[in-house]
Short mmCIF file of C-alpha atoms in Angstrom, two decimals:
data_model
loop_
_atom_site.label_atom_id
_atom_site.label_comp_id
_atom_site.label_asym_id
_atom_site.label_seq_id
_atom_site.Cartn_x
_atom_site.Cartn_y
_atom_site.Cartn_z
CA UNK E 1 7.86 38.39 -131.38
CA UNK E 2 6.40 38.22 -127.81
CA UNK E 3 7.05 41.67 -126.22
CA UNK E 4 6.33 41.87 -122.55
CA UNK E 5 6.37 44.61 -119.73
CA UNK E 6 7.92 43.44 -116.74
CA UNK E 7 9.36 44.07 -113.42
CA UNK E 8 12.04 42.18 -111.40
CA UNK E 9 11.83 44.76 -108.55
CA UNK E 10 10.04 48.18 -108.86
CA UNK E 11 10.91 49.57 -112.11
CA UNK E 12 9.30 48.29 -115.35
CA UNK E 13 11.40 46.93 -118.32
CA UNK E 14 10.54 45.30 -121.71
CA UNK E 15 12.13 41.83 -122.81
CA UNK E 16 11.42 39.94 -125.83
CA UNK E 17 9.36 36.43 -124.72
CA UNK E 18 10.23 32.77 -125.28
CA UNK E 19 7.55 29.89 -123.78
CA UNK E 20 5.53 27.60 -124.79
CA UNK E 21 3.22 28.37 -121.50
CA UNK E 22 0.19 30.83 -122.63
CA UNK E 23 0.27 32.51 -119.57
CA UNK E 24 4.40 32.93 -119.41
CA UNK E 25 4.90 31.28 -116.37
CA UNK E 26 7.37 29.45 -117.82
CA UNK E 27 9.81 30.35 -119.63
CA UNK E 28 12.42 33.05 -120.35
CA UNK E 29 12.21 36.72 -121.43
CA UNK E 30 15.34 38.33 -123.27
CA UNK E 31 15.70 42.00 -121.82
CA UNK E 32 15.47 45.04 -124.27
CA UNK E 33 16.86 48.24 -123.56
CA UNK E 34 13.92 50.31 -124.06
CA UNK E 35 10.10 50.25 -125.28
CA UNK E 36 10.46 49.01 -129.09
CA UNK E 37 6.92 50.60 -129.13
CA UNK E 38 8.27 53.90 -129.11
CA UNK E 39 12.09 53.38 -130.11
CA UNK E 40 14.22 51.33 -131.74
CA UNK E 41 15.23 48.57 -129.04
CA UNK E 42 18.01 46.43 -129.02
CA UNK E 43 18.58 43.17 -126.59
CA UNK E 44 20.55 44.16 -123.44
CA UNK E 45 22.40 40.39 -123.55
CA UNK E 46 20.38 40.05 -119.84
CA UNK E 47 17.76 36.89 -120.34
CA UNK E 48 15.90 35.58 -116.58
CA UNK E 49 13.28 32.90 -116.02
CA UNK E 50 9.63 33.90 -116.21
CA UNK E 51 9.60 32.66 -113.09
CA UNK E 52 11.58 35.15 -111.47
CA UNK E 53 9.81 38.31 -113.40
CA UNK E 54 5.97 39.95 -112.57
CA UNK E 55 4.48 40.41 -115.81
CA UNK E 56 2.66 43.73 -116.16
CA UNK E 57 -0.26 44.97 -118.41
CA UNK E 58 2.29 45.01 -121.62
CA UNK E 59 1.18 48.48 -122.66
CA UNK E 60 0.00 51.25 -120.85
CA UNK E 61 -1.88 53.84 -123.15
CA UNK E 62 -0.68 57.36 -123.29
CA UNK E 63 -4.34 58.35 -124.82
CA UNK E 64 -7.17 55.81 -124.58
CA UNK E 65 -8.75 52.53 -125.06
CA UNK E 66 -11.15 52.68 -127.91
CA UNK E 67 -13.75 49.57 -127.53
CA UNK E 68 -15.93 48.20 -130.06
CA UNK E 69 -19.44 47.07 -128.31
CA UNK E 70 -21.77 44.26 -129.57
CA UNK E 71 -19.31 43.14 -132.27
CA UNK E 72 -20.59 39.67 -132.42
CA UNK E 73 -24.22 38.88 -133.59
CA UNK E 74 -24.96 36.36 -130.63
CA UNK E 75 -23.33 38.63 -127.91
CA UNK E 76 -25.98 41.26 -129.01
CA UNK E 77 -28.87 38.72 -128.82
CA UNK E 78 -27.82 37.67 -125.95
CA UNK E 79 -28.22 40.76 -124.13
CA UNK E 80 -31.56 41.53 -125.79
CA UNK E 81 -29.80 43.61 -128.72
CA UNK E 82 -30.15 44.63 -132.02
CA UNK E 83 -27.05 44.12 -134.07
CA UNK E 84 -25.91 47.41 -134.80
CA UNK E 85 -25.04 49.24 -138.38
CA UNK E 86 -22.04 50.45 -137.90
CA UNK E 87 -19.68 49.99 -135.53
CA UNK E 88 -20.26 50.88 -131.78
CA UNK E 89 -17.97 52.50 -129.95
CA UNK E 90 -16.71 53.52 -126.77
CA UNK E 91 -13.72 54.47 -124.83
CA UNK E 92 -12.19 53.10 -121.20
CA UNK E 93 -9.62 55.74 -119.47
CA UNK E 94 -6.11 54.21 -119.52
CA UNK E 95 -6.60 53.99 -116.04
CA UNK E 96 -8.74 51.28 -116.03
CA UNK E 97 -5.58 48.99 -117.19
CA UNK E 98 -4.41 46.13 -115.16
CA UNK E 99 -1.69 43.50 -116.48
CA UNK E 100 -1.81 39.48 -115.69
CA UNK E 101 -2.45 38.42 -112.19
CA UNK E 102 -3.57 41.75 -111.07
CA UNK E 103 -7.11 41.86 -109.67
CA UNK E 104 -10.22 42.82 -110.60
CA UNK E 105 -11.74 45.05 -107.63
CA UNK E 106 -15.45 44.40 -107.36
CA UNK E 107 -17.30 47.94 -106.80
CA UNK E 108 -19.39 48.20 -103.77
CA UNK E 109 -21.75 49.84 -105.99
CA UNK E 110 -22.27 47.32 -108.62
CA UNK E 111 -24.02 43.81 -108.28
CA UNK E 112 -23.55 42.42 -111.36
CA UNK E 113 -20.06 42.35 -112.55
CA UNK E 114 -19.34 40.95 -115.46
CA UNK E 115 -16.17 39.42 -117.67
CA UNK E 116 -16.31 40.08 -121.57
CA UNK E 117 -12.95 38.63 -123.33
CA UNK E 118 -11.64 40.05 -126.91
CA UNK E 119 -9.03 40.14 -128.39
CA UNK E 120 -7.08 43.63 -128.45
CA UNK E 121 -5.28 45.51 -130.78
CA UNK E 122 -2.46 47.71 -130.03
CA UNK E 123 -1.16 51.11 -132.30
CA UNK E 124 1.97 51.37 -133.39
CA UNK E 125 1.81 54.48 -135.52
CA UNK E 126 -0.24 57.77 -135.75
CA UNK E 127 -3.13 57.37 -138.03
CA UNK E 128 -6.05 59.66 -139.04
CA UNK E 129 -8.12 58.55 -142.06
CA UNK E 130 -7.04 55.70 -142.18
CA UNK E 131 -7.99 53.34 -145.67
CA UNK E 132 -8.69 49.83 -144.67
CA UNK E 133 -6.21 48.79 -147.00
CA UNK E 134 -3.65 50.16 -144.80
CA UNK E 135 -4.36 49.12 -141.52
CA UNK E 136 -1.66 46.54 -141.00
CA UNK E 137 1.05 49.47 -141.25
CA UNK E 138 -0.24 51.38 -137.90
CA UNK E 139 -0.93 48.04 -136.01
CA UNK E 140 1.90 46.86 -133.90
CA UNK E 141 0.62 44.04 -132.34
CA UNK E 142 -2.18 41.90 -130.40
CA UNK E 143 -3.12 41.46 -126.97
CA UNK E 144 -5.77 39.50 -124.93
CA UNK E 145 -8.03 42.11 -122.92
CA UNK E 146 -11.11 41.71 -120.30
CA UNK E 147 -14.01 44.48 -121.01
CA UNK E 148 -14.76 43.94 -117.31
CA UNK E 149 -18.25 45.68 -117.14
CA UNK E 150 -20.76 46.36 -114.42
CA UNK E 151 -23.73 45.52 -116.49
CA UNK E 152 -26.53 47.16 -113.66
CA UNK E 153 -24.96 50.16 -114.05
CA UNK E 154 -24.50 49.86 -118.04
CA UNK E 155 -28.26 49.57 -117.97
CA UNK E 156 -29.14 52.18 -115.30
CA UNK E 157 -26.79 54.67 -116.56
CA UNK E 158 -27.86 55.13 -120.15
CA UNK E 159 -24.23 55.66 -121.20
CA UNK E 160 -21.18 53.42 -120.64
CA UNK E 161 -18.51 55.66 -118.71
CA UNK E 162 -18.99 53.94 -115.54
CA UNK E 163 -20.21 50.80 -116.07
CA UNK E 164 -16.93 50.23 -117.93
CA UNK E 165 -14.41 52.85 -116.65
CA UNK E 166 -13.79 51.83 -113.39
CA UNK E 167 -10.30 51.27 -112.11
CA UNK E 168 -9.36 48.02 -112.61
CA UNK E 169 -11.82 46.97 -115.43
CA UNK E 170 -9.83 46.50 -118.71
CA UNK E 171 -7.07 44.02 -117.76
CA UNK E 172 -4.14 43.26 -121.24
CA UNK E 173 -1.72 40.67 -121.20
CA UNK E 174 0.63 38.83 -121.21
CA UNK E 175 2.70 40.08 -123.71
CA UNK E 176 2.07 42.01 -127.51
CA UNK E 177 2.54 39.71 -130.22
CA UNK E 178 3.73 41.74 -133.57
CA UNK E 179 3.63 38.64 -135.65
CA UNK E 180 -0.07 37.42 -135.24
CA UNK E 181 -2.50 36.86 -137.72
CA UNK E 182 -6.10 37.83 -136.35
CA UNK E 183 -8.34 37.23 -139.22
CA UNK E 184 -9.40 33.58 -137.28
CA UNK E 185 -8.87 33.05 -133.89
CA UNK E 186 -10.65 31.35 -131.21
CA UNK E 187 -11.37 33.69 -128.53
CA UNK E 188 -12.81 31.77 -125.15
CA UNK E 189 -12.98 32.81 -121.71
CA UNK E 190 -13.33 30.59 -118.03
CA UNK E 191 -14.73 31.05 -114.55
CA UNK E 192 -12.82 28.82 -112.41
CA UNK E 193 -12.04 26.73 -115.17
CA UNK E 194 -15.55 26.09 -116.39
CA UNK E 195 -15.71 27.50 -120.01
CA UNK E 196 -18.20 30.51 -120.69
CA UNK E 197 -17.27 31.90 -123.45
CA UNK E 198 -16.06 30.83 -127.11
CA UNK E 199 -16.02 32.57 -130.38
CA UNK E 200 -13.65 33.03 -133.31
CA UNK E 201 -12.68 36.47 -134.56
CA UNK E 202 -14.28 35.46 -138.31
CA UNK E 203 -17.56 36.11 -136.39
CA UNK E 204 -17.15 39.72 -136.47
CA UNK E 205 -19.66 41.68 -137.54
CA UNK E 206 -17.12 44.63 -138.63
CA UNK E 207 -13.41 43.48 -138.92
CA UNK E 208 -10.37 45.20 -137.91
CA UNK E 209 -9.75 47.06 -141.07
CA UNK E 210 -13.45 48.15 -140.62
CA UNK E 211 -12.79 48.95 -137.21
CA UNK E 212 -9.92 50.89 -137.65
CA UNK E 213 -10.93 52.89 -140.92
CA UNK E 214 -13.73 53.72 -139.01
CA UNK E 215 -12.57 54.79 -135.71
CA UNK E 216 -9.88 56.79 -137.54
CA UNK E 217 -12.38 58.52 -139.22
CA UNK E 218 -13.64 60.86 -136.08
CA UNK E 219 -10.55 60.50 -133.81
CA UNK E 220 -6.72 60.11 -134.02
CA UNK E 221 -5.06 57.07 -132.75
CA UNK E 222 -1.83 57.20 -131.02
CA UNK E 223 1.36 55.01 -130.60
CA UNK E 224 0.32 52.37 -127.60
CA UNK E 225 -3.26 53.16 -127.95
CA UNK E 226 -5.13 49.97 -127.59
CA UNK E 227 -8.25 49.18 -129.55
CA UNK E 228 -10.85 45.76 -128.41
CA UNK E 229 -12.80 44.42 -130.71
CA UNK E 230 -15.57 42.99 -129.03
CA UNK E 231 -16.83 39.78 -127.45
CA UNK E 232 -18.31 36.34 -128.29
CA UNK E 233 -21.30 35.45 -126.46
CA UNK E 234 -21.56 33.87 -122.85
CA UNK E 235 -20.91 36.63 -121.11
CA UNK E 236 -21.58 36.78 -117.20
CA UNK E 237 -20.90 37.62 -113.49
CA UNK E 238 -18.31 36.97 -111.51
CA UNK E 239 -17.85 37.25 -107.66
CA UNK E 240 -14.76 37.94 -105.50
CA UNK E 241 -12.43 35.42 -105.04
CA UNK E 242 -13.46 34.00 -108.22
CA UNK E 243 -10.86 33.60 -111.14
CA UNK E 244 -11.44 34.68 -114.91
CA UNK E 245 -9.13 33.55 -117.38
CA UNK E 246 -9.16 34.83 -121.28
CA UNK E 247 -7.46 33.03 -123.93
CA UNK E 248 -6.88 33.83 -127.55
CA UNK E 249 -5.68 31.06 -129.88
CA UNK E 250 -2.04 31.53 -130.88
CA UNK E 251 -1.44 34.62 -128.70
CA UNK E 252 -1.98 33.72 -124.73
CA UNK E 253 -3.71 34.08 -121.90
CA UNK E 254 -4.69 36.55 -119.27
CA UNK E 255 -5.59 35.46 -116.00
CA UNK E 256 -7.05 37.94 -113.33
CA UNK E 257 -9.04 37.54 -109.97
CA UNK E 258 -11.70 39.29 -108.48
CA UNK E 259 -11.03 40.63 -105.62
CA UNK E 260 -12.70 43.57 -103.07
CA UNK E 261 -10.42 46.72 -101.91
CA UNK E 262 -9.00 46.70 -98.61
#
């Protein structure tokens, strides 16, 4: 199923997808009574047109967003890196989410903003410890995320808080698919329609049972905590008024613009 947060006027609501548009611009969305992330949901009899809905980011994390840096060999050469031994990771507050269409704000005190599209992984159940052989019981579902980062102040900072945590930087969308099989998927990103990016998810250097037995091992994951898993290489800037689009094979796409605050 495609499960998607939405709003009709200001108060968000959860509907169960149908399109054949990646972005869900067309198409309908069958209304749910609840969050089936945190209860059991059942279909309101209510369906409306895509058209008439605002998609939101389709999960907004009660914890954190765990990220998994340099997860793909040529995204760490790329950048002048070594690959690294074991996983790398780092978190983004769960203010930093945005959903589809929402934009991007361009810090004044960055000048190198960059897009970085993965593919994301959100928590369905509480998991400590977790055995890699288990890993498909605590995952609910898969999203398509932007690691926005402001890569001057990645390098000037020493440490990532910043660089990645600002408001705005880790758009998810369009919608959580819970019947997805991420093993080997294209992953590709474009600027204004010119691709930059494009990977597949076989080109990890630690895979999602890795990730997750790994993670699990120092921290606790949550119900609608959301986990990315790194990104291909071609990563690079982006200006306002530019638009970024990130696209994972089988599961959507999440477009987003840059934009500068009022």
């Amino acid at each position: 199923m495609r499960i998607a947060r939405f709003s009709v006027d200001d108060e968000p609501k959860y509907g169960v997808v149908e399109t054949d548009d990646p972005e869900g611009l067309v198409g309908t969305v069958n209304v749910l009574d609840s969050d089936p992330l945190y209860r059991s949901a059942q279909f309101t009899g209510e369906k409306l047109q895509l058209a008439d809905v605002r998609l939101l980011a389709p999960v907004i994390p009660r914890s954190k967003v765990v990220c998994v840096g340099r997860n793909y060999a040529a995204h760490a050469a790329e950048l002048g890196n070594d690959v690294p031994q074991q996983p790398m990771i780092f978190l983004k507050p769960n203010t930093s989410v945005i959903g589809p269409r929402d934009g991007i704000v361009y810090p004044e005190q960055t000048n190198d903003l960059h897009f970085e599209g993965e593919l994301a992984i959100v928590i369905g159940r509480i998991c400590r410890d977790l055995p890699k052989e288990r890993v498909n019981e605590v995952i609910f579902g898969y999203t398509v995320a932007n690691d926005v980062t402001a890569r001057d102040l990645q390098k000037s900072d020493g440490q990532w808080a910043r660089a990645k945590g600002y408001d705005t930087f880790c758009p998810l969308g369009p919608w959580i698919s819970t019947e997805f099989d991420a093993s080997d998927v294209r992953v590709s990103t474009e600027l204004n329609g010119e691709p930059k990016q494009d990977g597949r998810t076989s080109q990890f250097i630690f895979d999602i049972p890795e990730v997750l037995a790994y993670i699990t091992s120092f921290t606790t994951l949550l119900p609608g905590d959301v986990v990315l898993t790194g990104t291909p290489a071609g990563v690079g800037p982006m200006l306002p008024g530019d638009e970024v689009s990130v696209s994972v094979e089988g599961l959507g796409t999440l477009t987003n613009k840059v934009i500068v605050r009022d």
